[in-house]
Amino acid sequence: MTPSPRAPEPTSGLPPPASGLSPSGAPALDVDPFSTEFFEDPHRIHEALREAGPVVWLSRWSVHAVARYAEVHAVLNDPATFCSGRGVGLSDFARETPWRPKSLILEADPPEHGRTRAVLARVLSPGVMKTLRERFRVAAEALTEDLLARRSFDAVSDLAEAFPLSVFPDAVGLQREGREHLLPYAGLAFNAFGPPNELRRRALETAAPHVDWVMAQCQRQNLAPGGFGAAIHEAADRGEITHDEAPLLVRSLLTAGLDTTVNGIGAAIYCLARFPEAFARLRGKPALARAAFEEAVRFESPVQTFFRTTTRDVEIGGVTIPDGAKVLMFLGAANRDPRRWQDPARYDPERQTVGHVGFGSGIHMCVGQLLARLEGEVMLGALAARVGAIAITGPVVRRYNNTLRGLERLPVTLTPA
Amino acid sequence: MTTITFIQPDGRSRSLALADGTSLMQGATGAGLDGIVAECGGNAMCATCHVYVDEAWAGRLPPRSDEEDALLDGAAAERLPTSRLSCQITVTPDLDGLVVRLPDRQI
C-alpha cells in the first residue's frame, strides 16, 4: 500500500515545504486555502484548483483536495469511504487527540451517527419550524424598524449578528447571562478545523473561558423548558441517546447553529447591497425571500471547507488516494463550478439552486438547514417589505476564519421604501 | 424511461419520461416542473417535495420509512393518507403510468 501522506504536527509552527510532487500523482498546487490572500479572494484560487484536475494535491499542507462539483458531491455522499470519525478538520483523530471531546454527530460515522442525527433532526424538524415561524417573523420586522430608524449602521453586528442572536439563543433555551461567549466559541471551533496556522493557534489559546461557558450551558439545569436544548435531554429520557450524550449534542447546536446563520444572513445582505437589481426583484416579489437567501448560501458558501478521511485506497479521476488520508472538500468552489452552474459568478435569486452544497450533502448535510432558511427568509422578507435600497457607505472588512466566510464590517445606509 | 404524470393544484397536468433509478423529485426538478421545491436536494430533511400519490397507486409503492413519515407531519400542505416525499420514490419500470398530484404549497 502507498504510504499515507502525513498530517503536519500541530506543534510544528511551520508548514511542510512545497514539493511539487504528489505521492498519488495528483497535480500539486502551492496555494493556501487558509491564508488571508485566500480569504480576501478565494475565487481565483478556486478556479485554479478546479482546472488543475478532479483531485489535486495541496503541497502546503500535504493533503488531497476536490474542488469540482461532481467530486465534492460524490465525496460527501460516500461516507463509508470518506469518513468523518477521524475529524472533519485537518487534524487526524487517529494520530492526534482532538482539542475537545469529539462531536457525536459531525465527527461520527454510521451506524452510531444515525442515532444522534435522528435526535437532532427531530428537534429541528419541519414541524418544529412551523411553531417558530411567527415568533421569528415578528422579531425580524421589529429589527427592521429599528434599523430603518437608525438609517446607517454596521450590517454585520447590527443585523447579521443581531437577528440570529435575538431568536436563536431563546429557541435553544439558553440563559441570558454570558451569551456573548456564543460567537467567539463558534469562531474558534471553526478555526480549529483548519491547519496549525496562526488563526488556529490563537483560537485554541483563547478558548478556555468560552469553552467553559458553553459546556456549562449544555447541562440540563441551564436549559429552559420548551427549547431545543431541553428537547435533546428529553430524547435521553426516552432512551434514544444516553444522558451523557445529551450535553454534547446540545454543544453541537451551540457550535454550528449561530455563526453559520450569521454568515449566511451576512452573505445575503452583502449580495443585496452589491446587486441592487437583485434587491429590486426581491422587493417586487417578496415570495423570493427564501430563494434569495438560498442563492446567497450558494454564492458565498459561508462554510467553505470540510475534510474527510479515507477508509481505503480510493480512485478519483485516475488518481489513487491512499487509505487513511485526509481529503479537503471545497464547498465554495463546487458551488461556483461552471461544469454544474450556468453563469456561476452571478447572484440570481431566481436561480434553481437545488443540489448546491452550501449546506453539504448526504448523511452529514446541515441538520439545522431549516432553521437557517427560516431565519434568512423572515429577515430578507422583512427588509424587502420596508426597505427601498441598501447602500454600502464605508469600507467593507473581511473576517478571517479557517472555515467560515463572512465579513467583519459592512457599513450600510438604508432608504425606506 | 418511465412515464409519470404530475397534476398541478389548478388541474394542469404534465407527463414526464423519467430515467429509471432516479428519484421522482430529481426527475421532476430536472425537467423544470413547478411545484416541487426540494430544498434539501433529496436528503430527506425538508419535506418540500411533497406529493399526493393517486389512490390507485398508493398501495403499489414501497412503504414510507419512519424518517419520511415523521417529515410528512411537518409538510406545509395538508397531510393525506396518500402523501409521500417524491425524493423517496425511485423511478422503476413498474411505476409506468403513475399519477401524482402536487400540493398547493411546499413552504
JSON list of N, CA and C in Angstrom, two decimals, chain A residues 211-283:
[
{"chain": "A", "resi": 211, "resn": "VAL", "atom": "N", "xyz": [-15.18, 27.95, 26.13]},
{"chain": "A", "resi": 211, "resn": "VAL", "atom": "CA", "xyz": [-15.48, 26.53, 26.24]},
{"chain": "A", "resi": 211, "resn": "VAL", "atom": "C", "xyz": [-16.17, 26.26, 27.58]},
{"chain": "A", "resi": 212, "resn": "ASP", "atom": "N", "xyz": [-15.65, 26.85, 28.65]},
{"chain": "A", "resi": 212, "resn": "ASP", "atom": "CA", "xyz": [-16.24, 26.62, 29.98]},
{"chain": "A", "resi": 212, "resn": "ASP", "atom": "C", "xyz": [-17.70, 27.05, 30.01]},
{"chain": "A", "resi": 213, "resn": "TRP", "atom": "N", "xyz": [-17.97, 28.24, 29.46]},
{"chain": "A", "resi": 213, "resn": "TRP", "atom": "CA", "xyz": [-19.35, 28.74, 29.48]},
{"chain": "A", "resi": 213, "resn": "TRP", "atom": "C", "xyz": [-20.26, 27.84, 28.65]},
{"chain": "A", "resi": 214, "resn": "VAL", "atom": "N", "xyz": [-19.82, 27.50, 27.43]},
{"chain": "A", "resi": 214, "resn": "VAL", "atom": "CA", "xyz": [-20.66, 26.68, 26.54]},
{"chain": "A", "resi": 214, "resn": "VAL", "atom": "C", "xyz": [-20.94, 25.32, 27.18]},
{"chain": "A", "resi": 215, "resn": "MET", "atom": "N", "xyz": [-19.91, 24.67, 27.74]},
{"chain": "A", "resi": 215, "resn": "MET", "atom": "CA", "xyz": [-20.13, 23.35, 28.32]},
{"chain": "A", "resi": 215, "resn": "MET", "atom": "C", "xyz": [-21.11, 23.42, 29.49]},
{"chain": "A", "resi": 216, "resn": "ALA", "atom": "N", "xyz": [-21.05, 24.50, 30.26]},
{"chain": "A", "resi": 216, "resn": "ALA", "atom": "CA", "xyz": [-22.00, 24.65, 31.37]},
{"chain": "A", "resi": 216, "resn": "ALA", "atom": "C", "xyz": [-23.43, 24.82, 30.85]},
{"chain": "A", "resi": 217, "resn": "GLN", "atom": "N", "xyz": [-23.57, 25.54, 29.73]},
{"chain": "A", "resi": 217, "resn": "GLN", "atom": "CA", "xyz": [-24.92, 25.77, 29.21]},
{"chain": "A", "resi": 217, "resn": "GLN", "atom": "C", "xyz": [-25.56, 24.50, 28.65]},
{"chain": "A", "resi": 218, "resn": "CYS", "atom": "N", "xyz": [-24.72, 23.51, 28.35]},
{"chain": "A", "resi": 218, "resn": "CYS", "atom": "CA", "xyz": [-25.24, 22.27, 27.77]},
{"chain": "A", "resi": 218, "resn": "CYS", "atom": "C", "xyz": [-25.89, 21.38, 28.83]},
{"chain": "A", "resi": 219, "resn": "GLN", "atom": "N", "xyz": [-25.67, 21.71, 30.10]},
{"chain": "A", "resi": 219, "resn": "GLN", "atom": "CA", "xyz": [-26.26, 20.91, 31.18]},
{"chain": "A", "resi": 219, "resn": "GLN", "atom": "C", "xyz": [-27.74, 21.20, 31.30]},
{"chain": "A", "resi": 220, "resn": "ARG", "atom": "N", "xyz": [-28.47, 20.17, 31.65]},
{"chain": "A", "resi": 220, "resn": "ARG", "atom": "CA", "xyz": [-29.93, 20.26, 31.63]},
{"chain": "A", "resi": 220, "resn": "ARG", "atom": "C", "xyz": [-30.48, 21.41, 32.48]},
{"chain": "A", "resi": 221, "resn": "GLN", "atom": "N", "xyz": [-29.88, 21.62, 33.65]},
{"chain": "A", "resi": 221, "resn": "GLN", "atom": "CA", "xyz": [-30.45, 22.62, 34.57]},
{"chain": "A", "resi": 221, "resn": "GLN", "atom": "C", "xyz": [-30.31, 24.04, 34.03]},
{"chain": "A", "resi": 222, "resn": "ASN", "atom": "N", "xyz": [-29.48, 24.23, 33.02]},
{"chain": "A", "resi": 222, "resn": "ASN", "atom": "CA", "xyz": [-29.31, 25.58, 32.46]},
{"chain": "A", "resi": 222, "resn": "ASN", "atom": "C", "xyz": [-30.15, 25.82, 31.22]},
{"chain": "A", "resi": 223, "resn": "LEU", "atom": "N", "xyz": [-30.97, 24.83, 30.84]},
{"chain": "A", "resi": 223, "resn": "LEU", "atom": "CA", "xyz": [-31.73, 24.95, 29.58]},
{"chain": "A", "resi": 223, "resn": "LEU", "atom": "C", "xyz": [-33.22, 25.07, 29.88]},
{"chain": "A", "resi": 224, "resn": "ALA", "atom": "N", "xyz": [-33.83, 26.12, 29.36]},
{"chain": "A", "resi": 224, "resn": "ALA", "atom": "CA", "xyz": [-35.25, 26.40, 29.65]},
{"chain": "A", "resi": 224, "resn": "ALA", "atom": "C", "xyz": [-36.14, 25.34, 29.01]},
{"chain": "A", "resi": 225, "resn": "PRO", "atom": "N", "xyz": [-37.24, 24.98, 29.69]},
{"chain": "A", "resi": 225, "resn": "PRO", "atom": "CA", "xyz": [-38.18, 24.02, 29.12]},
{"chain": "A", "resi": 225, "resn": "PRO", "atom": "C", "xyz": [-38.75, 24.54, 27.79]},
{"chain": "A", "resi": 226, "resn": "GLY", "atom": "N", "xyz": [-39.02, 23.63, 26.87]},
{"chain": "A", "resi": 226, "resn": "GLY", "atom": "CA", "xyz": [-39.64, 24.03, 25.61]},
{"chain": "A", "resi": 226, "resn": "GLY", "atom": "C", "xyz": [-38.64, 24.36, 24.51]},
{"chain": "A", "resi": 227, "resn": "GLY", "atom": "N", "xyz": [-37.35, 24.49, 24.86]},
{"chain": "A", "resi": 227, "resn": "GLY", "atom": "CA", "xyz": [-36.36, 24.84, 23.85]},
{"chain": "A", "resi": 227, "resn": "GLY", "atom": "C", "xyz": [-35.71, 23.61, 23.22]},
{"chain": "A", "resi": 228, "resn": "PHE", "atom": "N", "xyz": [-34.86, 23.86, 22.22]},
{"chain": "A", "resi": 228, "resn": "PHE", "atom": "CA", "xyz": [-34.15, 22.76, 21.55]},
{"chain": "A", "resi": 228, "resn": "PHE", "atom": "C", "xyz": [-33.30, 21.97, 22.56]},
{"chain": "A", "resi": 229, "resn": "GLY", "atom": "N", "xyz": [-32.66, 22.69, 23.47]},
{"chain": "A", "resi": 229, "resn": "GLY", "atom": "CA", "xyz": [-31.75, 22.04, 24.43]},
{"chain": "A", "resi": 229, "resn": "GLY", "atom": "C", "xyz": [-32.50, 21.05, 25.30]},
{"chain": "A", "resi": 230, "resn": "ALA", "atom": "N", "xyz": [-33.63, 21.52, 25.86]},
{"chain": "A", "resi": 230, "resn": "ALA", "atom": "CA", "xyz": [-34.43, 20.63, 26.70]},
{"chain": "A", "resi": 230, "resn": "ALA", "atom": "C", "xyz": [-34.94, 19.44, 25.89]},
{"chain": "A", "resi": 231, "resn": "ALA", "atom": "N", "xyz": [-35.28, 19.68, 24.63]},
{"chain": "A", "resi": 231, "resn": "ALA", "atom": "CA", "xyz": [-35.79, 18.60, 23.78]},
{"chain": "A", "resi": 231, "resn": "ALA", "atom": "C", "xyz": [-34.73, 17.52, 23.58]},
{"chain": "A", "resi": 232, "resn": "ILE", "atom": "N", "xyz": [-33.47, 17.92, 23.50]},
{"chain": "A", "resi": 232, "resn": "ILE", "atom": "CA", "xyz": [-32.38, 16.93, 23.36]},
{"chain": "A", "resi": 232, "resn": "ILE", "atom": "C", "xyz": [-32.27, 16.09, 24.64]},
{"chain": "A", "resi": 233, "resn": "HIS", "atom": "N", "xyz": [-32.37, 16.75, 25.80]},
{"chain": "A", "resi": 233, "resn": "HIS", "atom": "CA", "xyz": [-32.32, 15.99, 27.05]},
{"chain": "A", "resi": 233, "resn": "HIS", "atom": "C", "xyz": [-33.53, 15.06, 27.20]},
{"chain": "A", "resi": 234, "resn": "GLU", "atom": "N", "xyz": [-34.68, 15.49, 26.69]},
{"chain": "A", "resi": 234, "resn": "GLU", "atom": "CA", "xyz": [-35.86, 14.61, 26.74]},
{"chain": "A", "resi": 234, "resn": "GLU", "atom": "C", "xyz": [-35.67, 13.37, 25.87]},
{"chain": "A", "resi": 235, "resn": "ALA", "atom": "N", "xyz": [-34.91, 13.52, 24.79]},
{"chain": "A", "resi": 235, "resn": "ALA", "atom": "CA", "xyz": [-34.61, 12.34, 23.96]},
{"chain": "A", "resi": 235, "resn": "ALA", "atom": "C", "xyz": [-33.80, 11.33, 24.77]},
{"chain": "A", "resi": 236, "resn": "ALA", "atom": "N", "xyz": [-32.96, 11.84, 25.69]},
{"chain": "A", "resi": 236, "resn": "ALA", "atom": "CA", "xyz": [-32.21, 10.92, 26.57]},
{"chain": "A", "resi": 236, "resn": "ALA", "atom": "C", "xyz": [-33.16, 10.23, 27.54]},
{"chain": "A", "resi": 237, "resn": "ASP", "atom": "N", "xyz": [-34.18, 10.96, 28.04]},
{"chain": "A", "resi": 237, "resn": "ASP", "atom": "CA", "xyz": [-35.18, 10.34, 28.92]},
{"chain": "A", "resi": 237, "resn": "ASP", "atom": "C", "xyz": [-35.87, 9.16, 28.21]},
{"chain": "A", "resi": 238, "resn": "ARG", "atom": "N", "xyz": [-36.07, 9.30, 26.90]},
{"chain": "A", "resi": 238, "resn": "ARG", "atom": "CA", "xyz": [-36.76, 8.25, 26.15]},
{"chain": "A", "resi": 238, "resn": "ARG", "atom": "C", "xyz": [-35.81, 7.13, 25.73]},
{"chain": "A", "resi": 239, "resn": "GLY", "atom": "N", "xyz": [-34.53, 7.29, 26.05]},
{"chain": "A", "resi": 239, "resn": "GLY", "atom": "CA", "xyz": [-33.57, 6.24, 25.74]},
{"chain": "A", "resi": 239, "resn": "GLY", "atom": "C", "xyz": [-33.00, 6.30, 24.33]},
{"chain": "A", "resi": 240, "resn": "GLU", "atom": "N", "xyz": [-33.28, 7.39, 23.62]},
{"chain": "A", "resi": 240, "resn": "GLU", "atom": "CA", "xyz": [-32.78, 7.49, 22.23]},
{"chain": "A", "resi": 240, "resn": "GLU", "atom": "C", "xyz": [-31.28, 7.79, 22.20]},
{"chain": "A", "resi": 241, "resn": "ILE", "atom": "N", "xyz": [-30.82, 8.51, 23.21]},
{"chain": "A", "resi": 241, "resn": "ILE", "atom": "CA", "xyz": [-29.39, 8.73, 23.43]},
{"chain": "A", "resi": 241, "resn": "ILE", "atom": "C", "xyz": [-29.18, 8.57, 24.93]},
{"chain": "A", "resi": 242, "resn": "THR", "atom": "N", "xyz": [-27.92, 8.55, 25.37]},
{"chain": "A", "resi": 242, "resn": "THR", "atom": "CA", "xyz": [-27.70, 8.43, 26.81]},
{"chain": "A", "resi": 242, "resn": "THR", "atom": "C", "xyz": [-27.68, 9.82, 27.44]},
{"chain": "A", "resi": 243, "resn": "HIS", "atom": "N", "xyz": [-27.82, 9.85, 28.77]},
{"chain": "A", "resi": 243, "resn": "HIS", "atom": "CA", "xyz": [-27.80, 11.14, 29.46]},
{"chain": "A", "resi": 243, "resn": "HIS", "atom": "C", "xyz": [-26.42, 11.80, 29.38]},
{"chain": "A", "resi": 244, "resn": "ASP", "atom": "N", "xyz": [-25.38, 10.99, 29.18]},
{"chain": "A", "resi": 244, "resn": "ASP", "atom": "CA", "xyz": [-24.05, 11.57, 28.99]},
{"chain": "A", "resi": 244, "resn": "ASP", "atom": "C", "xyz": [-23.89, 12.21, 27.62]},
{"chain": "A", "resi": 245, "resn": "GLU", "atom": "N", "xyz": [-24.65, 11.70, 26.66]},
{"chain": "A", "resi": 245, "resn": "GLU", "atom": "CA", "xyz": [-24.51, 12.21, 25.29]},
{"chain": "A", "resi": 245, "resn": "GLU", "atom": "C", "xyz": [-25.27, 13.52, 25.08]},
{"chain": "A", "resi": 246, "resn": "ALA", "atom": "N", "xyz": [-26.35, 13.71, 25.84]},
{"chain": "A", "resi": 246, "resn": "ALA", "atom": "CA", "xyz": [-27.21, 14.87, 25.61]},
{"chain": "A", "resi": 246, "resn": "ALA", "atom": "C", "xyz": [-26.46, 16.21, 25.64]},
{"chain": "A", "resi": 247, "resn": "PRO", "atom": "N", "xyz": [-25.62, 16.45, 26.67]},
{"chain": "A", "resi": 247, "resn": "PRO", "atom": "CA", "xyz": [-24.93, 17.75, 26.69]},
{"chain": "A", "resi": 247, "resn": "PRO", "atom": "C", "xyz": [-24.05, 17.97, 25.45]},
{"chain": "A", "resi": 248, "resn": "LEU", "atom": "N", "xyz": [-23.42, 16.88, 24.97]},
{"chain": "A", "resi": 248, "resn": "LEU", "atom": "CA", "xyz": [-22.55, 17.03, 23.79]},
{"chain": "A", "resi": 248, "resn": "LEU", "atom": "C", "xyz": [-23.35, 17.33, 22.53]},
{"chain": "A", "resi": 249, "resn": "LEU", "atom": "N", "xyz": [-24.57, 16.82, 22.46]},
{"chain": "A", "resi": 249, "resn": "LEU", "atom": "CA", "xyz": [-25.42, 17.14, 21.30]},
{"chain": "A", "resi": 249, "resn": "LEU", "atom": "C", "xyz": [-25.92, 18.58, 21.39]},
{"chain": "A", "resi": 250, "resn": "VAL", "atom": "N", "xyz": [-26.17, 19.06, 22.60]},
{"chain": "A", "resi": 250, "resn": "VAL", "atom": "CA", "xyz": [-26.52, 20.48, 22.76]},
{"chain": "A", "resi": 250, "resn": "VAL", "atom": "C", "xyz": [-25.34, 21.34, 22.30]},
{"chain": "A", "resi": 251, "resn": "ARG", "atom": "N", "xyz": [-24.14, 20.88, 22.65]},
{"chain": "A", "resi": 251, "resn": "ARG", "atom": "CA", "xyz": [-22.95, 21.62, 22.23]},
{"chain": "A", "resi": 251, "resn": "ARG", "atom": "C", "xyz": [-22.90, 21.75, 20.70]},
{"chain": "A", "resi": 252, "resn": "SER", "atom": "N", "xyz": [-23.25, 20.69, 19.99]},
{"chain": "A", "resi": 252, "resn": "SER", "atom": "CA", "xyz": [-23.24, 20.76, 18.52]},
{"chain": "A", "resi": 252, "resn": "SER", "atom": "C", "xyz": [-24.14, 21.89, 18.02]},
{"chain": "A", "resi": 253, "resn": "LEU", "atom": "N", "xyz": [-25.28, 22.01, 18.68]},
{"chain": "A", "resi": 253, "resn": "LEU", "atom": "CA", "xyz": [-26.23, 23.06, 18.30]},
{"chain": "A", "resi": 253, "resn": "LEU", "atom": "C", "xyz": [-25.63, 24.45, 18.54]},
{"chain": "A", "resi": 254, "resn": "LEU", "atom": "N", "xyz": [-24.93, 24.58, 19.67]},
{"chain": "A", "resi": 254, "resn": "LEU", "atom": "CA", "xyz": [-24.36, 25.89, 20.01]},
{"chain": "A", "resi": 254, "resn": "LEU", "atom": "C", "xyz": [-23.15, 26.22, 19.12]},
{"chain": "A", "resi": 255, "resn": "THR", "atom": "N", "xyz": [-22.44, 25.18, 18.69]},
{"chain": "A", "resi": 255, "resn": "THR", "atom": "CA", "xyz": [-21.27, 25.41, 17.83]},
{"chain": "A", "resi": 255, "resn": "THR", "atom": "C", "xyz": [-21.72, 25.80, 16.42]},
{"chain": "A", "resi": 256, "resn": "ALA", "atom": "N", "xyz": [-22.68, 25.05, 15.90]},
{"chain": "A", "resi": 256, "resn": "ALA", "atom": "CA", "xyz": [-22.97, 25.14, 14.47]},
{"chain": "A", "resi": 256, "resn": "ALA", "atom": "C", "xyz": [-24.23, 25.94, 14.16]},
{"chain": "A", "resi": 257, "resn": "GLY", "atom": "N", "xyz": [-24.96, 26.38, 15.19]},
{"chain": "A", "resi": 257, "resn": "GLY", "atom": "CA", "xyz": [-26.27, 26.96, 14.94]},
{"chain": "A", "resi": 257, "resn": "GLY", "atom": "C", "xyz": [-26.34, 28.46, 14.85]},
{"chain": "A", "resi": 258, "resn": "LEU", "atom": "N", "xyz": [-25.25, 29.15, 15.15]},
{"chain": "A", "resi": 258, "resn": "LEU", "atom": "CA", "xyz": [-25.36, 30.60, 15.23]},
{"chain": "A", "resi": 258, "resn": "LEU", "atom": "C", "xyz": [-24.44, 31.32, 14.24]},
{"chain": "A", "resi": 259, "resn": "ASP", "atom": "N", "xyz": [-23.13, 31.05, 14.34]},
{"chain": "A", "resi": 259, "resn": "ASP", "atom": "CA", "xyz": [-22.18, 31.75, 13.48]},
{"chain": "A", "resi": 259, "resn": "ASP", "atom": "C", "xyz": [-22.47, 31.47, 12.01]},
{"chain": "A", "resi": 260, "resn": "THR", "atom": "N", "xyz": [-22.94, 30.26, 11.72]},
{"chain": "A", "resi": 260, "resn": "THR", "atom": "CA", "xyz": [-23.27, 29.87, 10.35]},
{"chain": "A", "resi": 260, "resn": "THR", "atom": "C", "xyz": [-24.43, 30.71, 9.80]},
{"chain": "A", "resi": 261, "resn": "THR", "atom": "N", "xyz": [-25.47, 30.89, 10.60]},
{"chain": "A", "resi": 261, "resn": "THR", "atom": "CA", "xyz": [-26.60, 31.70, 10.12]},
{"chain": "A", "resi": 261, "resn": "THR", "atom": "C", "xyz": [-26.21, 33.17, 10.07]},
{"chain": "A", "resi": 262, "resn": "VAL", "atom": "N", "xyz": [-25.35, 33.59, 11.01]},
{"chain": "A", "resi": 262, "resn": "VAL", "atom": "CA", "xyz": [-24.83, 34.97, 10.95]},
{"chain": "A", "resi": 262, "resn": "VAL", "atom": "C", "xyz": [-24.16, 35.20, 9.59]},
{"chain": "A", "resi": 263, "resn": "ASN", "atom": "N", "xyz": [-23.31, 34.27, 9.20]},
{"chain": "A", "resi": 263, "resn": "ASN", "atom": "CA", "xyz": [-22.60, 34.44, 7.93]},
{"chain": "A", "resi": 263, "resn": "ASN", "atom": "C", "xyz": [-23.51, 34.22, 6.73]},
{"chain": "A", "resi": 264, "resn": "GLY", "atom": "N", "xyz": [-24.53, 33.40, 6.87]},
{"chain": "A", "resi": 264, "resn": "GLY", "atom": "CA", "xyz": [-25.49, 33.22, 5.79]},
{"chain": "A", "resi": 264, "resn": "GLY", "atom": "C", "xyz": [-26.31, 34.49, 5.57]},
{"chain": "A", "resi": 265, "resn": "ILE", "atom": "N", "xyz": [-26.81, 35.05, 6.66]},
{"chain": "A", "resi": 265, "resn": "ILE", "atom": "CA", "xyz": [-27.60, 36.29, 6.53]},
{"chain": "A", "resi": 265, "resn": "ILE", "atom": "C", "xyz": [-26.68, 37.43, 6.08]},
{"chain": "A", "resi": 266, "resn": "GLY", "atom": "N", "xyz": [-25.47, 37.46, 6.64]},
{"chain": "A", "resi": 266, "resn": "GLY", "atom": "CA", "xyz": [-24.50, 38.48, 6.21]},
{"chain": "A", "resi": 266, "resn": "GLY", "atom": "C", "xyz": [-24.21, 38.38, 4.71]},
{"chain": "A", "resi": 267, "resn": "ALA", "atom": "N", "xyz": [-24.08, 37.15, 4.22]},
{"chain": "A", "resi": 267, "resn": "ALA", "atom": "CA", "xyz": [-23.83, 36.94, 2.78]},
{"chain": "A", "resi": 267, "resn": "ALA", "atom": "C", "xyz": [-24.99, 37.50, 1.96]},
{"chain": "A", "resi": 268, "resn": "ALA", "atom": "N", "xyz": [-26.21, 37.23, 2.43]},
{"chain": "A", "resi": 268, "resn": "ALA", "atom": "CA", "xyz": [-27.39, 37.68, 1.68]},
{"chain": "A", "resi": 268, "resn": "ALA", "atom": "C", "xyz": [-27.47, 39.21, 1.66]},
{"chain": "A", "resi": 269, "resn": "ILE", "atom": "N", "xyz": [-27.22, 39.83, 2.80]},
{"chain": "A", "resi": 269, "resn": "ILE", "atom": "CA", "xyz": [-27.27, 41.30, 2.85]},
{"chain": "A", "resi": 269, "resn": "ILE", "atom": "C", "xyz": [-26.18, 41.89, 1.95]},
{"chain": "A", "resi": 270, "resn": "TYR", "atom": "N", "xyz": [-24.99, 41.29, 2.00]},
{"chain": "A", "resi": 270, "resn": "TYR", "atom": "CA", "xyz": [-23.89, 41.77, 1.16]},
{"chain": "A", "resi": 270, "resn": "TYR", "atom": "C", "xyz": [-24.26, 41.63, -0.32]},
{"chain": "A", "resi": 271, "resn": "CYS", "atom": "N", "xyz": [-24.89, 40.53, -0.69]},
{"chain": "A", "resi": 271, "resn": "CYS", "atom": "CA", "xyz": [-25.35, 40.35, -2.08]},
{"chain": "A", "resi": 271, "resn": "CYS", "atom": "C", "xyz": [-26.37, 41.42, -2.45]},
{"chain": "A", "resi": 272, "resn": "LEU", "atom": "N", "xyz": [-27.37, 41.60, -1.61]},
{"chain": "A", "resi": 272, "resn": "LEU", "atom": "CA", "xyz": [-28.46, 42.53, -1.95]},
{"chain": "A", "resi": 272, "resn": "LEU", "atom": "C", "xyz": [-27.96, 43.98, -1.98]},
{"chain": "A", "resi": 273, "resn": "ALA", "atom": "N", "xyz": [-26.93, 44.27, -1.18]},
{"chain": "A", "resi": 273, "resn": "ALA", "atom": "CA", "xyz": [-26.35, 45.63, -1.20]},
{"chain": "A", "resi": 273, "resn": "ALA", "atom": "C", "xyz": [-25.49, 45.83, -2.44]},
{"chain": "A", "resi": 274, "resn": "ARG", "atom": "N", "xyz": [-24.78, 44.79, -2.86]},
{"chain": "A", "resi": 274, "resn": "ARG", "atom": "CA", "xyz": [-23.89, 44.91, -4.03]},
{"chain": "A", "resi": 274, "resn": "ARG", "atom": "C", "xyz": [-24.67, 44.84, -5.34]},
{"chain": "A", "resi": 275, "resn": "PHE", "atom": "N", "xyz": [-25.80, 44.12, -5.33]},
{"chain": "A", "resi": 275, "resn": "PHE", "atom": "CA", "xyz": [-26.54, 43.90, -6.58]},
{"chain": "A", "resi": 275, "resn": "PHE", "atom": "C", "xyz": [-27.94, 44.49, -6.43]},
{"chain": "A", "resi": 276, "resn": "PRO", "atom": "N", "xyz": [-28.07, 45.81, -6.58]},
{"chain": "A", "resi": 276, "resn": "PRO", "atom": "CA", "xyz": [-29.37, 46.48, -6.35]},
{"chain": "A", "resi": 276, "resn": "PRO", "atom": "C", "xyz": [-30.47, 45.93, -7.25]},
{"chain": "A", "resi": 277, "resn": "GLU", "atom": "N", "xyz": [-30.09, 45.45, -8.42]},
{"chain": "A", "resi": 277, "resn": "GLU", "atom": "CA", "xyz": [-31.09, 44.90, -9.33]},
{"chain": "A", "resi": 277, "resn": "GLU", "atom": "C", "xyz": [-31.74, 43.65, -8.71]},
{"chain": "A", "resi": 278, "resn": "ALA", "atom": "N", "xyz": [-30.93, 42.86, -8.02]},
{"chain": "A", "resi": 278, "resn": "ALA", "atom": "CA", "xyz": [-31.47, 41.67, -7.34]},
{"chain": "A", "resi": 278, "resn": "ALA", "atom": "C", "xyz": [-32.37, 42.08, -6.19]},
{"chain": "A", "resi": 279, "resn": "PHE", "atom": "N", "xyz": [-31.99, 43.13, -5.47]},
{"chain": "A", "resi": 279, "resn": "PHE", "atom": "CA", "xyz": [-32.83, 43.60, -4.37]},
{"chain": "A", "resi": 279, "resn": "PHE", "atom": "C", "xyz": [-34.16, 44.13, -4.91]},
{"chain": "A", "resi": 280, "resn": "ALA", "atom": "N", "xyz": [-34.10, 44.81, -6.06]},
{"chain": "A", "resi": 280, "resn": "ALA", "atom": "CA", "xyz": [-35.33, 45.32, -6.68]},
{"chain": "A", "resi": 280, "resn": "ALA", "atom": "C", "xyz": [-36.26, 44.16, -7.05]},
{"chain": "A", "resi": 281, "resn": "ARG", "atom": "N", "xyz": [-35.68, 43.07, -7.56]},
{"chain": "A", "resi": 281, "resn": "ARG", "atom": "CA", "xyz": [-36.51, 41.92, -7.92]},
{"chain": "A", "resi": 281, "resn": "ARG", "atom": "C", "xyz": [-37.14, 41.30, -6.68]},
{"chain": "A", "resi": 282, "resn": "LEU", "atom": "N", "xyz": [-36.37, 41.25, -5.60]},
{"chain": "A", "resi": 282, "resn": "LEU", "atom": "CA", "xyz": [-36.91, 40.73, -4.34]},
{"chain": "A", "resi": 282, "resn": "LEU", "atom": "C", "xyz": [-38.04, 41.61, -3.83]},
{"chain": "A", "resi": 283, "resn": "ARG", "atom": "N", "xyz": [-37.85, 42.93, -3.93]},
{"chain": "A", "resi": 283, "resn": "ARG", "atom": "CA", "xyz": [-38.90, 43.84, -3.47]},
{"chain": "A", "resi": 283, "resn": "ARG", "atom": "C", "xyz": [-40.17, 43.68, -4.29]}
]
